[in-house]
Coordinates of C-alpha atoms in Angstrom, one line a residue:
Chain A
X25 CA 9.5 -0.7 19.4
X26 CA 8.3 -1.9 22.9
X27 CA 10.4 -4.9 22.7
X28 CA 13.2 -2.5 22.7
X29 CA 14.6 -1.9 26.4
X30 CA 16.6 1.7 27.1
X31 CA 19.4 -0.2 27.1
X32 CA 21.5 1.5 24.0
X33 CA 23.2 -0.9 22.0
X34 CA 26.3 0.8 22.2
X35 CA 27.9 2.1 25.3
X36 CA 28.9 5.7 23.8
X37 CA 25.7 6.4 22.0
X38 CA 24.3 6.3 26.1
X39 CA 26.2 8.8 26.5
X40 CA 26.1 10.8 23.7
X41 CA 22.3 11.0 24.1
X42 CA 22.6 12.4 27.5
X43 CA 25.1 15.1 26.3
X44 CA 23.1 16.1 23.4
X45 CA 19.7 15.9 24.5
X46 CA 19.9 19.2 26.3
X47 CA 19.7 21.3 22.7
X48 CA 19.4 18.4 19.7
X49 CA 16.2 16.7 20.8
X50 CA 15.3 13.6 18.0
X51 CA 12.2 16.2 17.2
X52 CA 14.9 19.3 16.5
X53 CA 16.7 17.1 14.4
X54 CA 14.0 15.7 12.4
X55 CA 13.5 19.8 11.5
X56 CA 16.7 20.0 10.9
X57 CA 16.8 17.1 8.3
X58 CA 13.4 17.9 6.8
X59 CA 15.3 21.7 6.5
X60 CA 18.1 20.1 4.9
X61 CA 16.9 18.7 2.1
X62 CA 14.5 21.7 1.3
X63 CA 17.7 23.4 0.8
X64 CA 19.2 20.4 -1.1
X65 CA 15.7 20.6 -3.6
X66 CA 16.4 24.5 -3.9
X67 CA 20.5 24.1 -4.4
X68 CA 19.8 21.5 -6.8
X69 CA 17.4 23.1 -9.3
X70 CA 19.2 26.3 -8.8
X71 CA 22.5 24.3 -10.1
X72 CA 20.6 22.1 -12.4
X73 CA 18.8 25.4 -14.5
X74 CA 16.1 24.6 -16.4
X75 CA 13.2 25.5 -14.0
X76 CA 10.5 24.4 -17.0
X77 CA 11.5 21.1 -15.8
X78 CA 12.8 21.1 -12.2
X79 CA 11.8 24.3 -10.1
X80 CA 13.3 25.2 -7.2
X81 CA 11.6 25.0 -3.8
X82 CA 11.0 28.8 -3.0
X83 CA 9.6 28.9 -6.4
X84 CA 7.4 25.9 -5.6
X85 CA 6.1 28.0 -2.5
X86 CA 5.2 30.8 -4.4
X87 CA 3.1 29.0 -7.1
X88 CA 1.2 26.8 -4.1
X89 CA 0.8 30.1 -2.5
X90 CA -0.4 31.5 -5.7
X91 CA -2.9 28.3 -6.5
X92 CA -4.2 28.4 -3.5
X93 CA -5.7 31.7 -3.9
X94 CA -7.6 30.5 -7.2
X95 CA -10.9 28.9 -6.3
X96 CA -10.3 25.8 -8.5
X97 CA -7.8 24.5 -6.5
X98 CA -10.3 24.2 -4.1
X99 CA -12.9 22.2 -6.0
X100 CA -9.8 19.7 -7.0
X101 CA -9.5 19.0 -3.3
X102 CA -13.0 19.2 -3.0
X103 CA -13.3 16.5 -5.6
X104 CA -10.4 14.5 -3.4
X105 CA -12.1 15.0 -0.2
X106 CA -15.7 14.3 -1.4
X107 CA -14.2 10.9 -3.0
X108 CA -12.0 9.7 -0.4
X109 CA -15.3 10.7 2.3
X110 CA -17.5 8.7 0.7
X111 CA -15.5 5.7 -0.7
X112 CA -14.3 5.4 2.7
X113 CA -17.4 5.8 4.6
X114 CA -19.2 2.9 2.1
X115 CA -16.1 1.0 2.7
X116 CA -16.1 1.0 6.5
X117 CA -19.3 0.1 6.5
X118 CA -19.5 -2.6 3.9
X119 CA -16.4 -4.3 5.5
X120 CA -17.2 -3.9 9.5
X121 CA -20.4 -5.3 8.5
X122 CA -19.8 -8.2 6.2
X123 CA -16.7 -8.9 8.9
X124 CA -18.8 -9.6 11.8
X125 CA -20.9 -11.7 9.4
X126 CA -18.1 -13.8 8.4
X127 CA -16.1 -13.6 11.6
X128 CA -18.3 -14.3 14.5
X129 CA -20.0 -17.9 12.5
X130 CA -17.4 -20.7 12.0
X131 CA -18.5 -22.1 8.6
X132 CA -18.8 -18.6 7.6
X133 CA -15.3 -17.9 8.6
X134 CA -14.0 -20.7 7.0
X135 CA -15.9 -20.5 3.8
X136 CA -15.1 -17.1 3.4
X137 CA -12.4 -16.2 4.7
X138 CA -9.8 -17.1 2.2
X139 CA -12.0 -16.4 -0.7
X140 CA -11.5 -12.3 0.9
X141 CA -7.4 -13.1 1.6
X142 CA -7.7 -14.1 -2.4
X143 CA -9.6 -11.3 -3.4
X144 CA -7.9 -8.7 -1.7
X145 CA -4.0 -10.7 -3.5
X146 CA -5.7 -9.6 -6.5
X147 CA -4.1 -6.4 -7.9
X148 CA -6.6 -3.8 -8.6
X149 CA -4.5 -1.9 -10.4
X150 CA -5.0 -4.4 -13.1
X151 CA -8.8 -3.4 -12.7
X152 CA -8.3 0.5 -13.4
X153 CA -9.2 0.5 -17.5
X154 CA -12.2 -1.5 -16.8
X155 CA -13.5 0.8 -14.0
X156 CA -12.8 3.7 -16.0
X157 CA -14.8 2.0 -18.6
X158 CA -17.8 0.9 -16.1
X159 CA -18.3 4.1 -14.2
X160 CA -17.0 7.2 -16.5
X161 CA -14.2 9.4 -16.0
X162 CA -16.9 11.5 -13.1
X163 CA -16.4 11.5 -9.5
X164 CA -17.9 8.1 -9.5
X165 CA -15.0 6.4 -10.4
X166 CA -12.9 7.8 -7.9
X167 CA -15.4 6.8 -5.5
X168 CA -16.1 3.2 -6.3
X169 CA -12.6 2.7 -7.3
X170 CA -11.4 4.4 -4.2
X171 CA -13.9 2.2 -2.0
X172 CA -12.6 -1.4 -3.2
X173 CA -9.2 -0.5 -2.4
X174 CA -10.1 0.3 1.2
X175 CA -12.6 -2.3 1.6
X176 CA -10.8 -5.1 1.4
X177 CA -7.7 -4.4 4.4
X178 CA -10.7 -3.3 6.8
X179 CA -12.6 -6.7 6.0
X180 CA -9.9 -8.7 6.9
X181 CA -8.7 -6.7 10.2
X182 CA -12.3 -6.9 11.5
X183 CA -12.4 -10.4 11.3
X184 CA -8.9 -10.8 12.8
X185 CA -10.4 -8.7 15.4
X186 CA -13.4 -11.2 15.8
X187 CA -10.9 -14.0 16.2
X188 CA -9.4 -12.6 18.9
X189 CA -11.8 -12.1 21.5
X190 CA -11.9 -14.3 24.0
X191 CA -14.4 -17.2 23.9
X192 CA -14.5 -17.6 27.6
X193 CA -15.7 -14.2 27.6
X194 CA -18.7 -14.6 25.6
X195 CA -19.7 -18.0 27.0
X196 CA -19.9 -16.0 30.2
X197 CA -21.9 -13.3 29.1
X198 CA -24.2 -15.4 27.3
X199 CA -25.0 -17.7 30.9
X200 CA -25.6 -14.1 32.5
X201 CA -28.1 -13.5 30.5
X202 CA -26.5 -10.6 28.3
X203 CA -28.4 -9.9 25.1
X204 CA -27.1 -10.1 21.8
X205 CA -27.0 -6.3 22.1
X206 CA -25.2 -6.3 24.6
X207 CA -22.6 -8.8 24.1
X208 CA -21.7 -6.8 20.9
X209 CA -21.7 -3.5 22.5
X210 CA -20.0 -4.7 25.6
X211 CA -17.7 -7.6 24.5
X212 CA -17.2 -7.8 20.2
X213 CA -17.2 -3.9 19.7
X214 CA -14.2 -3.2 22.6
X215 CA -12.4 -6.3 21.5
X216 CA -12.4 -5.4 17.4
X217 CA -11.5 -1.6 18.2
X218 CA -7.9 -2.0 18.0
X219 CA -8.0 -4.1 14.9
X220 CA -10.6 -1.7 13.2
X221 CA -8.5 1.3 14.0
X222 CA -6.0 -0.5 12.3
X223 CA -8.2 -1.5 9.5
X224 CA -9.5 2.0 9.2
X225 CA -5.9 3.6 8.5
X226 CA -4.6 1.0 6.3
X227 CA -8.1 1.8 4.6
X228 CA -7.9 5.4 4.1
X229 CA -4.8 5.3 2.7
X230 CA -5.6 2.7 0.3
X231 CA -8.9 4.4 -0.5
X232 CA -6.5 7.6 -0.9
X233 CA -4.2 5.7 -3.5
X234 CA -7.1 4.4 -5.4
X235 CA -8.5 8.1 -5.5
X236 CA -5.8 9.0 -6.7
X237 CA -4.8 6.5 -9.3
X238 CA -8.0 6.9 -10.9
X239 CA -7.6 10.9 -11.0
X240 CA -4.3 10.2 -13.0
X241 CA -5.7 7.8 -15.5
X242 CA -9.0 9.8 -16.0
X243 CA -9.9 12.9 -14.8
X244 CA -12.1 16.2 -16.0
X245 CA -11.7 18.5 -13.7
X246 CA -10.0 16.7 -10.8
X247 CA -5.9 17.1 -9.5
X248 CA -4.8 14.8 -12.1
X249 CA -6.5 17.0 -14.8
X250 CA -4.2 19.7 -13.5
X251 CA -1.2 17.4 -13.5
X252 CA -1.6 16.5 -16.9
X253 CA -2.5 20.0 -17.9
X254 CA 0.7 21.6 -15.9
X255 CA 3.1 18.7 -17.0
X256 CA 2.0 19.2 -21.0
X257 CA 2.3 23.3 -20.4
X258 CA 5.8 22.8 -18.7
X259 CA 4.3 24.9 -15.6
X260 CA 6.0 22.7 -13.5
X261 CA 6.0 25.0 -10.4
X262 CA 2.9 24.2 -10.4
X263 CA 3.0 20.4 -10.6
X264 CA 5.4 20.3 -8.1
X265 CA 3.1 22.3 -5.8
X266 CA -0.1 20.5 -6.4
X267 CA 2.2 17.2 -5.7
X268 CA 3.4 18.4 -2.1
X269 CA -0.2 19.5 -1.3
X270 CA -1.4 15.8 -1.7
X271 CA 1.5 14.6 -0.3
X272 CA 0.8 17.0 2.7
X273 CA -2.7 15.7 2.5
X274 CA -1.7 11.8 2.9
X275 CA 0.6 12.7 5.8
X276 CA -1.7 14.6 7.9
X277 CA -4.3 11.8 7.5
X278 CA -2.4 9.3 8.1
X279 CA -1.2 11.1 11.1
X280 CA -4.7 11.9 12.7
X281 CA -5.9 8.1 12.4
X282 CA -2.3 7.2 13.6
X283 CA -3.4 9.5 16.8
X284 CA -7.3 7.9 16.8
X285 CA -5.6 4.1 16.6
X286 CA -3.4 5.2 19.9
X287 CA -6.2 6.9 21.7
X288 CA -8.7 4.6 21.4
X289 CA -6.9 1.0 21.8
X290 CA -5.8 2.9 25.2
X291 CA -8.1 0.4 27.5
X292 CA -5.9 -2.6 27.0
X293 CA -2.9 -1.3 28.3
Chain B
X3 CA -17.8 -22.5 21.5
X4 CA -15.9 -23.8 18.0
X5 CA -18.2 -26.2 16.4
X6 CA -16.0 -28.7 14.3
X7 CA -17.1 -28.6 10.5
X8 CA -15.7 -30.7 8.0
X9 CA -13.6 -29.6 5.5
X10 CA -15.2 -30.9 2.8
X11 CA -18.5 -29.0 3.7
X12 CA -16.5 -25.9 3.5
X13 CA -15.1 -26.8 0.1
X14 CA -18.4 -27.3 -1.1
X15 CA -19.8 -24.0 0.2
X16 CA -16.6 -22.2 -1.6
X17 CA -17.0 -23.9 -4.7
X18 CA -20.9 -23.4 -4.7
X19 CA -19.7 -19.4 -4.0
X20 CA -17.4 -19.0 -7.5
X21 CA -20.1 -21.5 -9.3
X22 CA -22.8 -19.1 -8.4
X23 CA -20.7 -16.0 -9.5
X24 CA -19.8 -17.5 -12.7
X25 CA -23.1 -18.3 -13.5
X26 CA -24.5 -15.0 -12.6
X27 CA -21.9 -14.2 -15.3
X28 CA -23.2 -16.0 -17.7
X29 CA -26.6 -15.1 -17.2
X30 CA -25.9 -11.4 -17.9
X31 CA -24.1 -12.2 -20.8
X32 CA -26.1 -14.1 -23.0
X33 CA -28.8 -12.4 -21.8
X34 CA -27.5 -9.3 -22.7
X35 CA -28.3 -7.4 -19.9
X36 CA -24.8 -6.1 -19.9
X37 CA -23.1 -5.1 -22.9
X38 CA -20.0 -7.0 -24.0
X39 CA -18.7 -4.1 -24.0
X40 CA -18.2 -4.1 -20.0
X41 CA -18.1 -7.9 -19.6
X42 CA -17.0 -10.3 -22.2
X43 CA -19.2 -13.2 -23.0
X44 CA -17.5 -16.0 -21.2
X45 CA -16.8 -18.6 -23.5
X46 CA -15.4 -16.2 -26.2
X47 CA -13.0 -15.0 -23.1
X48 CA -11.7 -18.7 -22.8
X49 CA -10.8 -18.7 -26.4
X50 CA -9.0 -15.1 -26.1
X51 CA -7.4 -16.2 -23.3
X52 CA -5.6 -19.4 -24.6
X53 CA -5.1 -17.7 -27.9
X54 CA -3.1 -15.6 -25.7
X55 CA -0.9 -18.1 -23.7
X56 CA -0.1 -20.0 -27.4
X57 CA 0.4 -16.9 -29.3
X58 CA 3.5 -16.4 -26.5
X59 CA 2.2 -12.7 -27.0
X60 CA 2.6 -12.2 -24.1
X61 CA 6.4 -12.4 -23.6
X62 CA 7.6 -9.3 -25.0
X63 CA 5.5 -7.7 -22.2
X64 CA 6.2 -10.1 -19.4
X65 CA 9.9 -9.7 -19.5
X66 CA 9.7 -5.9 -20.2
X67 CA 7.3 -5.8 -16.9
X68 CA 9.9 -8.4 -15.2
X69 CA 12.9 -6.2 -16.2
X70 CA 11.3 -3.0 -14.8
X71 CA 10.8 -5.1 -11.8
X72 CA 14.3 -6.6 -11.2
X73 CA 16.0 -2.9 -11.9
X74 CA 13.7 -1.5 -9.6
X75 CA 13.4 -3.8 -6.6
X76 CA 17.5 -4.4 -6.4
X77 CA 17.9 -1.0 -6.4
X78 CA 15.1 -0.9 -3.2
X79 CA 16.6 -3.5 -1.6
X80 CA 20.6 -2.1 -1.6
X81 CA 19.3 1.1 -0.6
X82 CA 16.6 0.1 1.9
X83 CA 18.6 -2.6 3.6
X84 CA 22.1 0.0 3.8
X85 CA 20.6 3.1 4.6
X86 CA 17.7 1.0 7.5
X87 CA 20.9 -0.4 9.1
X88 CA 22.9 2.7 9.1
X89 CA 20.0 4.3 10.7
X90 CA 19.7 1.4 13.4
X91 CA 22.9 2.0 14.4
X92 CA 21.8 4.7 17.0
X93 CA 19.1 5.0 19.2
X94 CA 19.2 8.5 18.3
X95 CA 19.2 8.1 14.2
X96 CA 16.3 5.9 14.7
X97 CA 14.0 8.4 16.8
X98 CA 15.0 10.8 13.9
X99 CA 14.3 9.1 10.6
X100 CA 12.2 6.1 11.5
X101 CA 9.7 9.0 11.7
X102 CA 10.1 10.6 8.7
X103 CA 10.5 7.2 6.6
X104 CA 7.0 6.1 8.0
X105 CA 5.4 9.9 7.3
X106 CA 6.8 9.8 3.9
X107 CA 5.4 6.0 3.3
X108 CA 1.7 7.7 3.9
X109 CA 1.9 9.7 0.8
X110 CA 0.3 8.1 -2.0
X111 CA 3.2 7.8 -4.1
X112 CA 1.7 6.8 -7.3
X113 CA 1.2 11.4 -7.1
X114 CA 4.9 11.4 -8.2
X115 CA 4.3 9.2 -11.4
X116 CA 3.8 12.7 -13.9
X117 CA 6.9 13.9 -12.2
X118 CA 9.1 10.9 -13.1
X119 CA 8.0 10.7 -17.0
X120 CA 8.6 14.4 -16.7
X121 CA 12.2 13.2 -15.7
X122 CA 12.7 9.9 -17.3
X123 CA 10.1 9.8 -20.2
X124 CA 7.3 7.1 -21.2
X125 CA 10.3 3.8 -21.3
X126 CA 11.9 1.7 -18.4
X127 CA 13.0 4.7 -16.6
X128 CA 10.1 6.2 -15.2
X129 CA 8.6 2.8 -13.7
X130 CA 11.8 2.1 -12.3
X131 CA 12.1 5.2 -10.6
X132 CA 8.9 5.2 -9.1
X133 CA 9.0 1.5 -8.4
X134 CA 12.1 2.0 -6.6
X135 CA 11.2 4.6 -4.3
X136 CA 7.9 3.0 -3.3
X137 CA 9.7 -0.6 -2.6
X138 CA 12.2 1.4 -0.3
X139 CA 9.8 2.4 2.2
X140 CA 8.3 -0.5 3.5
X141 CA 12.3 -2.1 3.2
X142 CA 14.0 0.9 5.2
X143 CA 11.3 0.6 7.8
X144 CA 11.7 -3.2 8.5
X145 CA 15.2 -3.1 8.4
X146 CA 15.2 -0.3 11.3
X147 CA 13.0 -2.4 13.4
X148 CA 14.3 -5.7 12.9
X149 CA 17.9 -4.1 13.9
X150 CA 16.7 -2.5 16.8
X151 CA 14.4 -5.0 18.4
X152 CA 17.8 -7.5 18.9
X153 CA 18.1 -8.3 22.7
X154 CA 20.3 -5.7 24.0
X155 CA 21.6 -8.9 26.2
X156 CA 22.5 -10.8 23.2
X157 CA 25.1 -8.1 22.0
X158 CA 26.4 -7.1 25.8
X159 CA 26.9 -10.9 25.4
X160 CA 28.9 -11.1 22.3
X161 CA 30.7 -8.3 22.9
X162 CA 31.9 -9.4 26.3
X163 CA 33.2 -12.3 25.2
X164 CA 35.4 -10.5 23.3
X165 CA 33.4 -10.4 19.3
X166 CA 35.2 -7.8 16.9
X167 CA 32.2 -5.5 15.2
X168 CA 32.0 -7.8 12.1
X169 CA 31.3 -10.6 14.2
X170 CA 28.7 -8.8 16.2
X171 CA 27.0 -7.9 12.7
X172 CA 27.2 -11.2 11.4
X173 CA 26.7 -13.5 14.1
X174 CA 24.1 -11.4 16.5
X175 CA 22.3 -8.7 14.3
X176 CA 21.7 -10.1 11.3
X177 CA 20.2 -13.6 12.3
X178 CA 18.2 -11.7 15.1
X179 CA 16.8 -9.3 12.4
X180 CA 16.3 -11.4 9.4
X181 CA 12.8 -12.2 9.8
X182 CA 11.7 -8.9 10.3
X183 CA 13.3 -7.6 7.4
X184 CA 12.4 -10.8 5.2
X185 CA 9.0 -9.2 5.9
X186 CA 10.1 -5.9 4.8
X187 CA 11.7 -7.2 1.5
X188 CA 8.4 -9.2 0.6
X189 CA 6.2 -6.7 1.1
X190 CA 8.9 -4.2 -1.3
X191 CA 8.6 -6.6 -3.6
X192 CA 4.5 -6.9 -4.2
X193 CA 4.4 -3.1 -3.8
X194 CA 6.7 -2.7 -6.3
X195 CA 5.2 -5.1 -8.6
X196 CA 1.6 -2.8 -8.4
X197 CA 3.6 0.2 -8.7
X198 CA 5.3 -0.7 -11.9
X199 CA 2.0 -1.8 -13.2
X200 CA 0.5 1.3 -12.1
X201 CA 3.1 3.3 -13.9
X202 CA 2.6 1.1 -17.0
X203 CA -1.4 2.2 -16.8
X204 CA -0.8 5.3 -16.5
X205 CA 1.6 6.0 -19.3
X206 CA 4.0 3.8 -20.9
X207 CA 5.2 2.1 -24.0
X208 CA 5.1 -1.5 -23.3
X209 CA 4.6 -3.8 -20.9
X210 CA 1.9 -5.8 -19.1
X211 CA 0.2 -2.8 -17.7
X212 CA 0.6 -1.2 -21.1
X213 CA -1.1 -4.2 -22.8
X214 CA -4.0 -4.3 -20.9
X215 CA -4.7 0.0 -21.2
X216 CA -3.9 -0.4 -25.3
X217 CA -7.3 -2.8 -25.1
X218 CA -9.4 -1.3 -22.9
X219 CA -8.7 2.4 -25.0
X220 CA -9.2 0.1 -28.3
X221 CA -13.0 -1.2 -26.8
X222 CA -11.2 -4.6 -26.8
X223 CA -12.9 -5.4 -23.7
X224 CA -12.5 -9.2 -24.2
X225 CA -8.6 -8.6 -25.0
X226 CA -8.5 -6.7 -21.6
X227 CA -10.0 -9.0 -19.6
X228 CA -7.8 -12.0 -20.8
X229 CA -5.0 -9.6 -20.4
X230 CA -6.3 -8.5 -16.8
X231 CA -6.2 -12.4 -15.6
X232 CA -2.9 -13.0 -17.1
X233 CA -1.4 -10.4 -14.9
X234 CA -3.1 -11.6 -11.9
X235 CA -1.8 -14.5 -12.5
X236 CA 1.1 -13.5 -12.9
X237 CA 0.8 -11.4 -9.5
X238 CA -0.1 -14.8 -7.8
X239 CA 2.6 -16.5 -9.4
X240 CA 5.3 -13.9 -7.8
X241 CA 3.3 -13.8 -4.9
X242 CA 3.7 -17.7 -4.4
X243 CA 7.3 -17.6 -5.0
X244 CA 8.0 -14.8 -2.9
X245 CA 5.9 -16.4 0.3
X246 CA 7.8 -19.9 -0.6
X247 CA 11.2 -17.7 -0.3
X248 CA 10.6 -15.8 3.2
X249 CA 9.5 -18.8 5.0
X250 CA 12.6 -20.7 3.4
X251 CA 15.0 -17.7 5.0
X252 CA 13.0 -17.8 8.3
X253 CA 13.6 -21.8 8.5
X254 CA 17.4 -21.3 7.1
X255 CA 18.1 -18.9 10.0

């Protein structure tokens, strides 16, 4: 979007934009659309009829009002949180660290490198039945499951991020007399921040997706228990409000990290 | 500084890597310190596997999975191309949706699955759907960008030498934009690949996703696996084809 001067494409849009922007601001009219098509969702069931199936919004509301007062809505997000904490934190980890391995020595990077960029083309959806049948249908399967799906795009931005720092740089350090410690807190860790940022939110919501996936395809006492339970019983007022509430879940996350990946890749500007 | 190391050292390092993994395989295997329950013994995978490829099992399921994919990805593509440009248009559109599109791509779509074999049942329908929707993200949102990073200089240009709208579109926009959304449309069409194959896991009647649930729930662990590398093959395969294509557009435009 930088690339992109102020320039409008069009000469009456320029204008237009100047006109309007004293009461429809881009952020009022995002409202506006998001307020639309609540109203489409509620107009639509209410013409369609058969609320068993497709319940209307309000409705929705009242049911994710009504869940959330019962205390096992809160151990299903529990179960969520707890999986996507955990798999997350093991795969952040496991990646920064075997990324600095493999990026910052050549033959490492070159041995190992596209063996990861192979690994991480295969799809692990394929791999699903067999974790299921490795770890259980317990919270351990989310949280492996969930972990190898976030693992792999933080490996390979960390050592994108190792690539990029500037050789010079270190060379320099190193005939100063820095220690290794401090070459990695002063030159590596500053230089990999941006791509690690980046790493980290492609990573949560990949470790959110595989969290998920394995909830649907086996699950006790986790959301896709309910979903299962609440699409067979035709409750679907509640299936539609347990849907929006990890929907509402991916977008906030995504939106804090969004926030964390601005702040803290601030020093290069 | 960057040592030179020969390539062929590198090779040997790699193929050291898989020998050691498939050995370590092996070990645990015939040793039977895992079950074959979890991981097949290998040689009896070999055999399932090329039983497999000259059975020709496996193309009931292939062009089901391939169908699934086409339906789903054109209908992406129409939509996410049409709707990204419309949005492009204006400076204004774009601050409004470009938002939304990318706030909505952070869900994890897959949730939606139960709700579209509520709607379309256990058959084509369901994966299409939520193939569809999942491919149109990344599609709308490459399309916006590609359309509005063109050189506002480019069009003043055009348009002062006297270009109608069509020409603008034709001649400025769209080979200005191209790459970006070539981008877009790959990455569409991997994600909707997964997603079908998701959907497939997760409930379906046939199809390769289907095939390789149907033996893990009948303990056929070996059938799984040989199952398991067939699609991944097959995801390579696409994945091949669809890299070959993008850099063939980039160099075309």
């Amino acid at each position: 979007m930088s690339a992109r001067s102020d320039c409008s494409p069009d000469d009456r849009q320029g204008r237009s934009i100047t006109l309007s922007s004293l009461f429809l601001t881009p952020g009022r009219a995002r409202v506006a659309v998001i307020v639309a098509a609540l109203m489409f969702w509620e107009l639509a069931a209410r013409i369609y009829n058969d609320p068993d199936f497709f319940p209307p919004m309000t409705r929705t509301a009242v049911a994710l009002v009504e869940l959330l007062q019962r205390p096992t809505i809160w151990n299903v997000l529990g179960v969520i949180a707890a999986s996507l904490l955990v798999g997350f934190v093991i795969a952040l980890v496991a990646g920064t660290v075997l990324g600095m391995m493999i990026g910052r020595n050549r033959t490492a990077y070159l041995t190992f490198y596209p063996i990861v960029v192979l690994l991480y083309a295969i799809p692990q959806v394929t791999l699903l039945p067999l974790f299921v049948l490795a770890f259980g249908v317990g919270i351990e399967v989310k949280i492996v499951y969930g972990l190898t799906h976030g693992f792999f795009p933080i490996i390979v931005c960390v050592i994108a991020g190792t690539q990029n720092i500037n050789p010079v740089l270190l060379s320099a350090a190193r005939t100063m007399g820095a220690s290794r410690r401090q070459i990695l807190r002063r030159i590596v860790f500053p230089y990999i921040v941006p791509s690690l940022f980046t790493g980290m939110r492609l990573g949560v919501s990949a470790v959110l997706i595989g969290v998920i996936l394995a909830e649907l395809y086996a699950s006790q006492r986790g959301v896709g228990y309910y979903i299962r339970h609440y699409s067979e019983t035709f409750e679907s007022q509640y299936l539609f409000a347990l849907v929006a509430l990890v929907s509402a879940l991916g977008i906030c996350l995504n939106e804090l990290l969004r926030r964390a990946e601005t702040h803290f890749s601030r020093w290069r500007q | 500084m960057k040592t030179i190391v020969s390539t062929s050292r590198i090779r040997l390092y790699q193929i050291s890597f898989f020998a050691a993994v498939l050995l370590v395989w092996v070990f645990v295997t015939e040793t039977g310190r895992v079950s074959p329950l979890f991981l097949p013994k290998l040689p009896a995978l070999g055999r399932k596997f090329i039983d497999l490829l000259t059975s020709g099992d496996w193309a009931r399921p292939l062009s089901v999975t391939l169908f699934e994919l086409a339906s789903a990805y054109a209908m992406a593509v129409v939509a996410g191309v049409f709707i990204g440009f419309l949005v492009s248009r204006t400076r204004f559109a774009t601050r409004v949706f470009e938002p939304l599109f990318s706030s909505l791509f952070a869900i994890p779509l897959i949730i939606f699955y139960p709700l579209a074999m509520l709607f379309f049942g256990l058959g084509a329908g369901s994966k299409i759907a939520l193939g569809s929707v999942i491919a149109f993200f990344p599609i709308v949102l490459n399309t916006i960008s590609g359309f509005s990073s063109v050189n506002p200089l480019y069009l003043r240009a055009a348009k002062s030498m006297g270009a109608s709208h069509a020409i603008l579109v034709r001649r400025v926009l769209l080979p200005a934009a191209f790459p970006v959304i070539l981008t877009g449309l790959r990455i569409g069409f991997i994600i909707c690949f997964l997603s079908i194959i998701g959907g497939e896991t997760l409930g379906s009647l046939e199809g390769l996703g289907h095939e390789i649930v149907f033996n893990a729930e009948s303990m056929n662990t070996v059938g799984m696996f040989a199952w398991i590398i067939f699609v991944v093959l097959i995801a390579f395969a696409l994945n091949i084809v669809v890299q070959r294509l993008e850099r063939h557009g980039e160099h075309y435009k």
